[in-house]
Amino acid sequence: MSQGTPPTSIQHLEPKQRQGLVVVITGNGKGKTTSALGMAVRACGHGQKVCIIQFMKGDLYSGEWDGLKLLAGGVEHYATGKGFCGLQGNPYSKAEHRANAQDAIDLARQRMLSGELDLLILDEINNALKLKLVDLEQVLELLAQRPPLLHLVLTGRDAHPEVVELADTVSEVREIKHAYRKGIEPQPGVDY
């Protein structure tokens, strides 16, 4: 077997019954978006159609944007945000952030109900909810309207308890140590 070539005989598991899952990835540690992007890569490997809507990111370049393009069109990507509201000298008003987040909610609903997707990732929606850029009722409505076979992933710190309760799988990423705390600037390919 040569390096990078999968074995010639691999067992493919198939569930007896397919079911869409609601997955929440939360916590104060690094890796929530990265975990969701790993799910996108995995879904693409199964030939599934993926859409990622980023609620907070959009004002600063992130390597995942160009990395996603390399997945041969298997992933739709929308960076709808204006950055992290109130952080790193972000110049936009809360009203501008809320308007963008409201557009992202509308886009999420439209893409979710299109019947074209297998996996929908709402990146940083938990933060948008915590900052009141979107309303709890809007997020709960998305969860209630989710088609039965669609996997829905919600990322970001401070996941709302009602969202956690409704989720099938919840993972918490906990910070133990972060280079930023040692004064090391964010690094391309690892942090963005």
PDB file of C-alpha atoms in Angstrom, residues 1-65:
ATOM      1  CA  MET A   1       0.000   0.000   0.000  1.00  0.00           C
ATOM      2  CA  SER A   2       1.463   3.372  -0.978  1.00  0.00           C
ATOM      3  CA  GLN A   3       1.301   6.407   1.274  1.00  0.00           C
ATOM      4  CA  GLY A   4      -2.037   8.247   0.995  1.00  0.00           C
ATOM      5  CA  THR A   5      -3.803   5.356  -0.747  1.00  0.00           C
ATOM      6  CA  PRO A   6      -6.624   3.756   1.224  1.00  0.00           C
ATOM      7  CA  PRO A   7      -6.651  -0.013   1.660  1.00  0.00           C
ATOM      8  CA  THR A   8      -8.291  -1.902  -1.198  1.00  0.00           C
ATOM      9  CA  SER A   9     -10.919  -3.507   0.995  1.00  0.00           C
ATOM     10  CA  ILE A  10     -12.717  -1.180   3.381  1.00  0.00           C
ATOM     11  CA  GLN A  11     -15.950  -2.018   5.092  1.00  0.00           C
ATOM     12  CA  HIS A  12     -18.607   0.675   4.647  1.00  0.00           C
ATOM     13  CA  LEU A  13     -21.095   0.800   7.486  1.00  0.00           C
ATOM     14  CA  GLU A  14     -24.665   1.746   6.725  1.00  0.00           C
ATOM     15  CA  PRO A  15     -27.146   2.556   9.518  1.00  0.00           C
ATOM     16  CA  LYS A  16     -30.332   0.499   9.542  1.00  0.00           C
ATOM     17  CA  GLN A  17     -32.245   3.773   9.632  1.00  0.00           C
ATOM     18  CA  ARG A  18     -30.932   7.158   8.563  1.00  0.00           C
ATOM     19  CA  GLN A  19     -31.722  10.033  10.880  1.00  0.00           C
ATOM     20  CA  GLY A  20     -30.615  13.644  10.892  1.00  0.00           C
ATOM     21  CA  LEU A  21     -28.874  14.792  14.042  1.00  0.00           C
ATOM     22  CA  VAL A  22     -28.626  18.103  15.847  1.00  0.00           C
ATOM     23  CA  VAL A  23     -25.042  18.576  17.039  1.00  0.00           C
ATOM     24  CA  VAL A  24     -23.910  21.402  19.315  1.00  0.00           C
ATOM     25  CA  ILE A  25     -20.194  22.162  19.656  1.00  0.00           C
ATOM     26  CA  THR A  26     -19.637  24.704  22.411  1.00  0.00           C
ATOM     27  CA  GLY A  27     -17.201  25.713  25.129  1.00  0.00           C
ATOM     28  CA  ASN A  28     -14.427  28.237  25.677  1.00  0.00           C
ATOM     29  CA  GLY A  29     -11.678  26.210  24.012  1.00  0.00           C
ATOM     30  CA  LYS A  30     -10.232  26.408  20.530  1.00  0.00           C
ATOM     31  CA  GLY A  31     -11.532  23.994  17.912  1.00  0.00           C
ATOM     32  CA  LYS A  32     -15.301  24.346  17.627  1.00  0.00           C
ATOM     33  CA  THR A  33     -15.317  25.563  14.027  1.00  0.00           C
ATOM     34  CA  THR A  34     -12.473  23.192  13.212  1.00  0.00           C
ATOM     35  CA  SER A  35     -14.521  20.261  14.506  1.00  0.00           C
ATOM     36  CA  ALA A  36     -17.511  21.307  12.388  1.00  0.00           C
ATOM     37  CA  LEU A  37     -15.257  21.672   9.333  1.00  0.00           C
ATOM     38  CA  GLY A  38     -14.003  18.141   9.974  1.00  0.00           C
ATOM     39  CA  MET A  39     -17.621  16.989   9.825  1.00  0.00           C
ATOM     40  CA  ALA A  40     -17.965  18.836   6.497  1.00  0.00           C
ATOM     41  CA  VAL A  41     -14.927  17.008   5.113  1.00  0.00           C
ATOM     42  CA  ARG A  42     -16.314  13.694   6.334  1.00  0.00           C
ATOM     43  CA  ALA A  43     -19.735  14.393   4.790  1.00  0.00           C
ATOM     44  CA  CYS A  44     -18.086  15.299   1.465  1.00  0.00           C
ATOM     45  CA  GLY A  45     -16.305  11.955   1.594  1.00  0.00           C
ATOM     46  CA  HIS A  46     -19.734  10.315   1.665  1.00  0.00           C
ATOM     47  CA  GLY A  47     -20.899  12.388  -1.296  1.00  0.00           C
ATOM     48  CA  GLN A  48     -23.177  14.516   0.857  1.00  0.00           C
ATOM     49  CA  LYS A  49     -24.087  18.136   0.168  1.00  0.00           C
ATOM     50  CA  VAL A  50     -22.897  20.569   2.838  1.00  0.00           C
ATOM     51  CA  CYS A  51     -23.625  24.218   3.572  1.00  0.00           C
ATOM     52  CA  ILE A  52     -21.728  26.326   6.105  1.00  0.00           C
ATOM     53  CA  ILE A  53     -23.082  29.685   7.227  1.00  0.00           C
ATOM     54  CA  GLN A  54     -20.715  31.681   9.407  1.00  0.00           C
ATOM     55  CA  PHE A  55     -22.588  34.112  11.634  1.00  0.00           C
ATOM     56  CA  MET A  56     -19.642  36.080  13.033  1.00  0.00           C
ATOM     57  CA  LYS A  57     -16.827  35.621  10.554  1.00  0.00           C
ATOM     58  CA  GLY A  58     -16.565  37.670   7.405  1.00  0.00           C
ATOM     59  CA  ASP A  59     -14.416  40.714   8.033  1.00  0.00           C
ATOM     60  CA  LEU A  60     -11.008  38.993   8.348  1.00  0.00           C
ATOM     61  CA  TYR A  61      -9.644  36.302   6.035  1.00  0.00           C
ATOM     62  CA  SER A  62      -9.628  32.743   7.316  1.00  0.00           C
ATOM     63  CA  GLY A  63      -7.837  29.883   5.566  1.00  0.00           C
ATOM     64  CA  GLU A  64     -10.907  27.653   5.741  1.00  0.00           C
ATOM     65  CA  TRP A  65     -12.522  29.792   3.028  1.00  0.00           C
TER      66      TRP A  65
END
